[in-house]
Amino acid sequence: MTESTDRLAIRELFDAYAHCADRRDAEGQKALFTVDTRFAVYMDGEGTEPTYVLDGREALAPVFADLNRYDVTTHFNGQSTVTIDGDRATGESYTIAHHVYTEEDRRKIMIASLRYLDTFVKLDGGWYFAERNLIVDWTETRTQEET
Amino acid sequence: MTESTDRLAIRELFDAYAHCADRRDAEGQKALFTVDTRFAVYMDGEGTEPTYVLDGREALAPVFADLNRYDVTTHFNGQSTVTIDGDRATGESYTIAHHVYTEEDRRKIMIASLRYLDTFVKLDGGWYFAERNLIVDWTETRTQEET
Amino acid sequence: MTESTDRLAIRELFDAYAHCADRRDAEGQKALFTVDTRFAVYMDGEGTEPTYVLDGREALAPVFADLNRYDVTTHFNGQSTVTIDGDRATGESYTIAHHVYTEEDRRKIMIASLRYLDTFVKLDGGWYFAERNLIVDWTETRTQEET
């Protein structure tokens, strides 16, 4: 496996997370993580204490299930900068996550501007999330205008 | 041509569609498709009946011409996940299309959150859209605030 | 260095600009440019006269420092189409830049939909911005709704 193959696999891992989230494939989403993964969420931005930390792949299920309350979501992925060092890699990846829902007959959109600070590992030839630090840089909620 | 060259060509095809749309190069945009292409639009999301289907490259002209009613458009491309199998490939690609226009002296923006489910073919060394299924996941119209 | 290595380096240059902007690393951001770089800003879109032109890397400092008035920024990068010709390259790259700030106790977001028309050069094995033409296709300012 060359470095460019590794890069492609890591980019596909990042994008598979979005695909599984948006298609509500929670099992597929969990399978992208190592068994003993660590997932930390920073709702108040980088450099703060984590809002919560999930230890182990099984602990991710409620987070992914929580997406079911939205009518539709779009995890839109931007740049992903990755440094590979053998069977480990680290990266910073940008996502704007759009969550569409209905409240009192009005359509609303909550967007979260996210950066994932990840550690990836290669196991048996495949790449997995060993650690995800999800930084919420800002959020915005909008109500669809009456037309 | 190696797989990475094919991958680059398919990504450039995806991005050329956006470039031609935003620069109003309808001829260039048509040339990205096979002569007998099929373009289906799903305004109500995935798994519904197509809102309309265009058969053949020439049928695309009115769709592309329709962009001329906007002051400016931005077809912003995110992730594109592609599986290549010889001279054919399939993929899921995310775009948020921004359409800026003026109505009663107010500037408005209509955004459409899109996923393209594509089939690509390689002909004479170049890649083309053989089939595009445009899924409209959600749209939003916003009026620029008075300042 | 193969073409794919050059492509990766140029993409990483584009993404490093966003990273340095959002992390307020003005020194790192300046270091991405050639000493005699030219940076032109077109606030009224493509094909107009530049709103201003900065000559030389040192002239960039005030532009980057200006980001400090925002609470947080997100330079979200989309597609980047690059043509390489030896030690020079040109490209068109899409960014939506989000600027979050507070005004009269209300949180606001100004977004700018940008295209960078760049010329890159390779010097001593590394790629740099020799010329950036920043096209502002449109902007929008939004006030966070009361909840």
Coordinates of C-alpha atoms in Angstrom, one line a residue:
Chain A
M1 CA 0.0 0.0 0.0
T2 CA 1.5 3.3 -1.1
E3 CA 1.0 6.6 0.7
S4 CA -1.5 7.7 -1.9
T5 CA -3.5 4.6 -1.3
D6 CA -3.5 5.3 2.4
R7 CA -4.5 8.9 1.8
L8 CA -7.4 7.8 -0.3
A9 CA -8.5 5.3 2.3
I10 CA -8.4 7.9 5.1
R11 CA -10.4 10.4 2.9
E12 CA -12.9 7.7 2.2
L13 CA -13.2 7.0 5.9
F14 CA -14.0 10.7 6.6
D15 CA -16.6 10.7 3.8
A16 CA -18.1 7.3 4.9
Y17 CA -18.8 8.8 8.3
A18 CA -20.9 11.5 6.6
H19 CA -22.6 9.1 4.3
C20 CA -23.5 6.7 7.2
A21 CA -24.8 9.6 9.3
D22 CA -27.0 11.0 6.5
R23 CA -28.3 7.6 5.5
R24 CA -28.9 6.7 9.2
D25 CA -26.7 3.6 8.8
A26 CA -25.6 3.5 12.5
E27 CA -24.1 0.0 12.2
G28 CA -21.9 1.1 9.3
Q29 CA -20.9 4.3 11.1
K30 CA -19.8 2.3 14.2
A31 CA -17.8 0.0 12.0
L32 CA -15.5 2.9 11.0
F33 CA -14.1 3.1 14.6
T34 CA -11.7 0.9 16.5
V35 CA -13.2 -1.1 19.3
D36 CA -11.6 0.9 22.0
T37 CA -12.0 4.3 20.2
R38 CA -12.3 7.6 22.1
F39 CA -14.8 10.2 20.9
A40 CA -14.7 13.6 22.6
V41 CA -17.1 16.5 21.8
Y42 CA -16.1 20.1 22.5
M43 CA -19.3 22.2 22.3
D44 CA -17.5 25.4 23.4
G45 CA -14.7 25.3 20.8
E46 CA -11.1 24.2 20.9
G47 CA -9.0 24.5 24.0
T48 CA -12.0 24.0 26.4
E49 CA -12.9 21.0 28.5
P50 CA -14.8 18.3 26.5
T51 CA -18.5 18.5 26.9
Y52 CA -18.6 14.7 26.9
V53 CA -16.3 11.8 26.1
L54 CA -17.4 8.4 24.8
D55 CA -15.1 5.4 25.4
G56 CA -15.4 2.5 23.1
R57 CA -17.3 1.9 19.8
E58 CA -20.4 0.6 21.5
A59 CA -20.8 3.9 23.4
L60 CA -21.4 5.7 20.0
A61 CA -24.8 4.1 19.3
P62 CA -26.9 6.7 21.2
V63 CA -25.1 9.6 19.4
F64 CA -25.8 8.2 16.0
A65 CA -29.3 7.2 16.9
D66 CA -30.0 10.8 18.0
L67 CA -29.8 11.8 14.3
N68 CA -33.2 10.1 13.8
R69 CA -35.1 13.0 15.2
Y70 CA -34.2 15.1 12.1
D71 CA -36.2 15.0 8.8
V72 CA -32.9 15.0 6.9
T73 CA -29.3 15.8 7.5
T74 CA -26.4 16.8 5.3
H75 CA -22.9 16.3 6.6
F76 CA -21.1 18.4 4.0
N77 CA -17.3 17.8 4.0
G78 CA -14.7 20.2 3.1
Q79 CA -10.9 20.1 3.5
S80 CA -9.1 17.3 5.3
T81 CA -5.5 17.7 6.1
V82 CA -3.8 14.5 7.1
T83 CA -0.2 13.6 8.2
I84 CA 0.6 9.9 7.9
D85 CA 3.3 8.2 10.0
G86 CA 3.3 4.5 9.2
D87 CA 0.2 2.8 10.6
R88 CA -0.9 6.0 12.4
A89 CA -2.1 9.3 11.0
T90 CA -3.6 12.5 12.4
G91 CA -5.7 15.1 10.7
E92 CA -7.9 18.2 10.8
S93 CA -11.1 17.9 8.8
Y94 CA -13.9 20.5 8.2
T95 CA -17.6 19.6 8.1
I96 CA -20.7 21.8 8.1
A97 CA -23.5 19.6 9.4
H98 CA -27.0 20.6 8.4
H99 CA -29.9 19.3 10.4
V100 CA -33.4 19.9 9.0
Y101 CA -36.5 19.5 11.2
T102 CA -40.0 20.7 11.7
E103 CA -41.2 22.6 14.7
E104 CA -44.7 24.0 15.0
D105 CA -45.3 23.5 11.3
R106 CA -42.2 25.6 10.5
R107 CA -39.2 24.0 8.8
K108 CA -36.0 24.8 10.6
I109 CA -32.3 24.2 9.9
M110 CA -29.7 23.9 12.5
I111 CA -26.2 24.0 11.2
A112 CA -23.0 23.2 13.1
S113 CA -19.6 24.2 11.8
L114 CA -17.3 21.4 12.9
R115 CA -13.7 20.5 12.8
Y116 CA -12.6 16.9 13.5
L117 CA -9.2 16.5 15.0
D118 CA -8.6 12.8 14.4
T119 CA -6.2 10.0 15.0
F120 CA -6.4 7.2 12.5
V121 CA -4.9 3.7 12.7
K122 CA -4.3 1.0 10.1
L123 CA -5.4 -2.4 11.3
D124 CA -5.3 -5.5 8.9
G125 CA -4.9 -3.2 6.0
G126 CA -7.8 -0.9 6.7
W127 CA -8.0 2.5 8.3
Y128 CA -10.2 3.4 11.3
F129 CA -10.9 6.2 13.7
A130 CA -8.9 5.6 16.9
E131 CA -9.8 9.0 18.3
R132 CA -12.1 11.8 17.2
N133 CA -12.2 15.2 18.8
L134 CA -15.2 17.0 17.5
I135 CA -14.8 20.8 17.8
V136 CA -18.0 22.8 17.4
D137 CA -16.7 26.2 16.2
W138 CA -20.2 27.7 16.0
T139 CA -23.8 26.8 15.4
E140 CA -26.8 28.6 13.8
T141 CA -30.5 27.9 13.8
R142 CA -32.6 29.3 11.0
T143 CA -36.4 29.2 10.3
Q144 CA -37.4 28.8 6.7
E145 CA -39.1 32.1 5.6
E146 CA -42.8 32.2 4.8
T147 CA -43.2 32.4 1.0
Chain B
M1 CA -3.9 5.3 -17.2
T2 CA -3.6 4.3 -13.5
E3 CA -6.5 4.3 -11.1
S4 CA -5.3 7.5 -9.5
T5 CA -5.3 9.2 -12.9
D6 CA -8.9 7.9 -13.4
R7 CA -9.9 9.2 -10.0
L8 CA -8.4 12.7 -10.8
A9 CA -10.3 12.8 -14.1
I10 CA -13.6 11.9 -12.5
R11 CA -13.1 14.5 -9.8
E12 CA -12.3 17.1 -12.4
L13 CA -15.4 16.1 -14.3
F14 CA -17.5 16.7 -11.2
D15 CA -15.8 20.0 -10.6
A16 CA -16.1 21.0 -14.3
Y17 CA -19.8 20.7 -14.1
A18 CA -19.9 23.3 -11.3
H19 CA -17.5 25.6 -13.1
C20 CA -19.5 25.5 -16.4
A21 CA -22.7 26.0 -14.5
D22 CA -21.4 29.0 -12.6
R23 CA -19.7 30.6 -15.6
R24 CA -22.8 29.9 -17.8
D25 CA -20.8 27.8 -20.2
A26 CA -23.7 25.6 -21.3
E27 CA -21.8 24.2 -24.3
G28 CA -18.9 23.1 -22.0
Q29 CA -21.4 21.7 -19.6
K30 CA -23.1 19.6 -22.2
A31 CA -19.8 18.2 -23.4
L32 CA -19.3 16.5 -20.1
F33 CA -22.1 14.1 -20.8
T34 CA -22.3 11.1 -23.2
V35 CA -24.5 11.6 -26.2
D36 CA -27.1 9.2 -24.9
T37 CA -26.9 10.3 -21.2
R38 CA -29.8 10.1 -18.8
F39 CA -30.3 12.9 -16.3
A40 CA -33.0 12.4 -13.6
V41 CA -34.0 14.9 -11.0
Y42 CA -35.6 13.9 -7.7
M43 CA -37.0 17.0 -6.1
D44 CA -38.6 15.1 -3.2
G45 CA -35.5 13.2 -2.1
E46 CA -34.1 9.8 -2.6
G47 CA -36.4 6.8 -3.2
T48 CA -39.2 8.8 -4.7
E49 CA -40.3 8.9 -8.4
P50 CA -38.1 11.2 -10.5
T51 CA -39.7 14.7 -10.9
Y52 CA -38.4 14.6 -14.5
V53 CA -36.0 12.7 -16.7
L54 CA -34.0 14.1 -19.6
D55 CA -32.8 11.6 -22.2
G56 CA -29.8 12.5 -24.3
R57 CA -27.3 15.3 -24.1
E58 CA -29.3 17.7 -26.2
A59 CA -32.1 17.6 -23.8
L60 CA -29.9 19.2 -21.1
A61 CA -29.8 22.6 -22.8
P62 CA -33.0 24.1 -21.2
V63 CA -31.9 23.1 -17.8
F64 CA -28.5 24.8 -18.1
A65 CA -30.1 27.8 -19.8
D66 CA -32.4 28.2 -16.8
L67 CA -29.4 29.3 -14.7
N68 CA -29.4 32.6 -16.6
R69 CA -32.2 34.0 -14.5
Y70 CA -29.9 34.2 -11.5
D71 CA -27.5 37.1 -10.9
V72 CA -24.8 34.7 -9.8
T73 CA -24.6 31.0 -8.8
T74 CA -22.1 29.0 -6.7
H75 CA -22.1 25.3 -7.1
F76 CA -20.0 24.4 -4.1
N77 CA -18.7 20.9 -4.2
G78 CA -17.9 18.7 -1.2
Q79 CA -17.1 15.1 -0.9
S80 CA -17.3 12.7 -3.9
T81 CA -17.0 9.0 -3.2
V82 CA -16.3 7.0 -6.4
T83 CA -15.9 3.3 -7.1
I84 CA -14.1 2.5 -10.4
D85 CA -14.7 -0.8 -12.2
G86 CA -12.7 -0.7 -15.5
D87 CA -14.2 1.8 -17.9
R88 CA -17.2 2.4 -15.7
A89 CA -17.5 4.0 -12.3
T90 CA -20.3 5.0 -9.9
G91 CA -20.3 7.7 -7.2
E92 CA -22.1 9.8 -4.7
S93 CA -21.1 13.5 -4.7
Y94 CA -22.3 16.4 -2.5
T95 CA -23.0 19.9 -3.8
I96 CA -24.7 22.9 -2.1
A97 CA -25.9 25.0 -5.0
H98 CA -26.4 28.7 -4.2
H99 CA -28.6 30.8 -6.5
V100 CA -28.5 34.6 -5.9
Y101 CA -31.3 36.8 -7.4
T102 CA -33.1 40.0 -6.9
E103 CA -36.9 40.2 -6.2
E104 CA -38.7 43.5 -5.5
D105 CA -35.3 45.2 -4.8
R106 CA -34.4 42.6 -2.2
R107 CA -31.5 40.2 -2.7
K108 CA -32.4 36.6 -2.2
I109 CA -30.5 33.4 -2.0
M110 CA -32.0 30.0 -2.8
I111 CA -29.8 27.1 -1.8
A112 CA -30.3 23.5 -2.7
S113 CA -28.5 20.7 -0.9
L114 CA -27.8 18.1 -3.6
R115 CA -26.4 14.7 -3.9
Y116 CA -25.5 13.4 -7.3
L117 CA -25.7 9.6 -7.8
D118 CA -23.7 9.2 -11.0
T119 CA -22.5 6.6 -13.4
F120 CA -19.4 7.6 -15.3
V121 CA -18.0 5.9 -18.4
K122 CA -14.5 6.2 -20.0
L123 CA -14.6 6.8 -23.8
D124 CA -11.5 7.3 -25.9
G125 CA -9.5 7.9 -22.7
G126 CA -11.8 10.6 -21.2
W127 CA -14.5 10.3 -18.5
Y128 CA -18.1 11.4 -19.0
F129 CA -21.4 11.4 -17.2
A130 CA -23.4 8.4 -18.5
E131 CA -26.2 8.9 -15.9
R132 CA -26.8 11.6 -13.3
N133 CA -29.4 11.2 -10.6
L134 CA -29.8 14.5 -8.9
I135 CA -31.3 14.1 -5.4
V136 CA -32.6 17.3 -3.8
D137 CA -32.3 16.6 -0.1
W138 CA -33.6 20.0 0.9
T139 CA -33.8 23.6 -0.2
E140 CA -33.9 27.0 1.6
T141 CA -34.7 30.5 0.4
R142 CA -33.3 33.4 2.4
T143 CA -33.8 37.2 2.0
Q144 CA -30.8 39.4 2.7
E145 CA -31.4 41.4 5.9
E146 CA -31.8 45.1 5.7
T147 CA -28.6 46.8 7.1
Chain C
M1 CA 8.5 14.7 -7.2
T2 CA 5.6 13.2 -9.3
E3 CA 2.6 15.1 -10.5
S4 CA 0.5 13.6 -7.8
T5 CA 2.9 14.8 -5.1
D6 CA 2.7 18.3 -6.7
R7 CA -1.1 18.1 -6.7
L8 CA -1.1 17.1 -3.0
A9 CA 1.3 19.9 -2.1
I10 CA -0.8 22.5 -3.9
R11 CA -4.0 21.3 -2.3
E12 CA -2.3 21.4 1.1
L13 CA -1.2 25.0 0.3
F14 CA -4.8 25.9 -0.3
D15 CA -6.0 24.3 2.9
A16 CA -3.1 25.7 4.9
Y17 CA -4.3 29.2 4.0
A18 CA -7.7 28.4 5.5
H19 CA -6.1 26.7 8.6
C20 CA -3.8 29.7 9.3
A21 CA -6.7 32.2 8.8
D22 CA -9.0 30.4 11.1
R23 CA -6.3 29.8 13.8
R24 CA -5.1 33.4 13.5
D25 CA -1.6 32.3 12.5
A26 CA -0.7 35.3 10.5
E27 CA 3.0 34.4 10.3
G28 CA 2.2 30.9 9.0
Q29 CA -0.2 32.4 6.5
K30 CA 2.3 34.9 5.1
A31 CA 4.9 32.1 4.7
L32 CA 2.6 30.4 2.1
F33 CA 3.4 33.3 -0.3
T34 CA 6.4 34.2 -2.4
V35 CA 8.3 37.3 -1.3
D36 CA 7.1 39.3 -4.3
T37 CA 3.6 37.9 -4.4
R38 CA 0.6 39.8 -5.7
F39 CA -2.7 39.6 -4.0
A40 CA -5.7 41.3 -5.7
V41 CA -9.2 41.5 -4.3
Y42 CA -12.3 41.8 -6.5
M43 CA -15.2 42.8 -4.3
D44 CA -17.5 43.3 -7.2
G45 CA -16.9 39.9 -8.9
E46 CA -14.9 38.7 -11.8
G47 CA -14.1 41.0 -14.7
T48 CA -14.2 44.2 -12.7
E49 CA -11.4 46.4 -11.6
P50 CA -9.6 45.1 -8.5
T51 CA -10.9 46.8 -5.3
Y52 CA -7.3 46.7 -4.0
V53 CA -4.0 45.1 -4.8
L54 CA -1.3 44.2 -2.4
D55 CA 2.3 43.8 -3.6
G56 CA 4.7 41.7 -1.7
R57 CA 4.3 39.3 1.2
E58 CA 4.8 41.9 3.9
A59 CA 1.8 43.9 2.6
L60 CA -0.5 41.0 3.5
A61 CA -0.1 41.5 7.3
P62 CA -3.0 44.0 7.7
V63 CA -5.4 41.8 5.8
F64 CA -4.7 38.8 7.9
A65 CA -4.7 40.9 11.1
D66 CA -8.2 42.1 10.2
L67 CA -9.5 38.7 11.0
N68 CA -8.9 39.3 14.7
R69 CA -12.1 41.4 15.0
Y70 CA -14.2 38.2 14.5
D71 CA -15.1 35.8 17.4
V72 CA -14.5 32.9 15.1
T73 CA -14.0 32.3 11.4
T74 CA -14.4 29.2 9.2
H75 CA -12.8 29.2 5.8
F76 CA -14.6 26.2 4.3
N77 CA -12.9 24.9 1.2
G78 CA -14.6 23.2 -1.7
Q79 CA -13.3 22.2 -5.1
S80 CA -9.9 23.2 -6.4
T81 CA -9.1 22.7 -10.0
V82 CA -5.4 23.0 -10.8
T83 CA -3.3 22.7 -14.0
I84 CA 0.4 22.1 -13.5
D85 CA 3.0 23.1 -16.0
G86 CA 6.4 22.2 -14.6
D87 CA 7.3 24.6 -11.8
R88 CA 4.2 26.7 -12.3
A89 CA 0.5 26.0 -11.9
T90 CA -2.8 27.8 -12.1
G91 CA -6.1 27.0 -10.4
E92 CA -9.6 28.0 -9.5
S93 CA -10.5 27.2 -5.9
Y94 CA -13.9 27.7 -4.1
T95 CA -14.1 28.8 -0.5
I96 CA -17.1 30.0 1.6
A97 CA -15.7 32.1 4.4
H98 CA -17.8 32.4 7.5
H99 CA -17.2 35.3 9.9
V100 CA -18.9 35.1 13.3
Y101 CA -19.2 38.3 15.4
T102 CA -21.3 40.0 18.0
E103 CA -23.0 43.3 17.5
E104 CA -25.3 44.9 20.1
D105 CA -25.5 41.5 22.0
R106 CA -26.7 39.7 18.8
R107 CA -24.6 37.1 17.2
K108 CA -24.1 37.7 13.5
I109 CA -22.5 35.7 10.6
M110 CA -21.1 37.3 7.5
I111 CA -20.4 34.8 4.8
A112 CA -18.4 35.5 1.6
S113 CA -18.6 33.2 -1.3
L114 CA -15.1 33.3 -2.8
R115 CA -13.2 32.0 -5.8
Y116 CA -9.5 32.2 -5.8
L117 CA -7.8 32.4 -9.2
D118 CA -4.2 31.5 -8.3
T119 CA -0.8 31.2 -9.8
F120 CA 1.4 28.8 -7.9
V121 CA 5.2 28.4 -8.2
K122 CA 7.6 25.7 -7.0
L123 CA 10.7 27.0 -5.2
D124 CA 13.3 24.7 -3.6
G125 CA 10.8 21.8 -3.8
G126 CA 7.9 23.6 -2.1
W127 CA 4.8 25.3 -3.6
Y128 CA 3.8 28.9 -2.9
F129 CA 1.2 31.4 -3.9
A130 CA 2.8 33.7 -6.5
E131 CA -0.5 35.4 -7.3
R132 CA -3.9 35.3 -5.7
N133 CA -6.9 36.9 -7.3
L134 CA -9.7 36.8 -4.8
I135 CA -13.1 37.0 -6.5
V136 CA -16.0 37.8 -4.1
D137 CA -19.0 36.4 -5.9
W138 CA -21.5 37.4 -3.2
T139 CA -21.8 38.0 0.5
E140 CA -24.6 37.6 3.0
T141 CA -25.0 38.8 6.6
R142 CA -27.3 37.0 8.9
T143 CA -28.4 37.7 12.5
Q144 CA -28.9 34.6 14.7
E145 CA -32.6 34.2 15.5
E146 CA -33.8 34.8 19.0
T147 CA -34.7 31.4 20.5

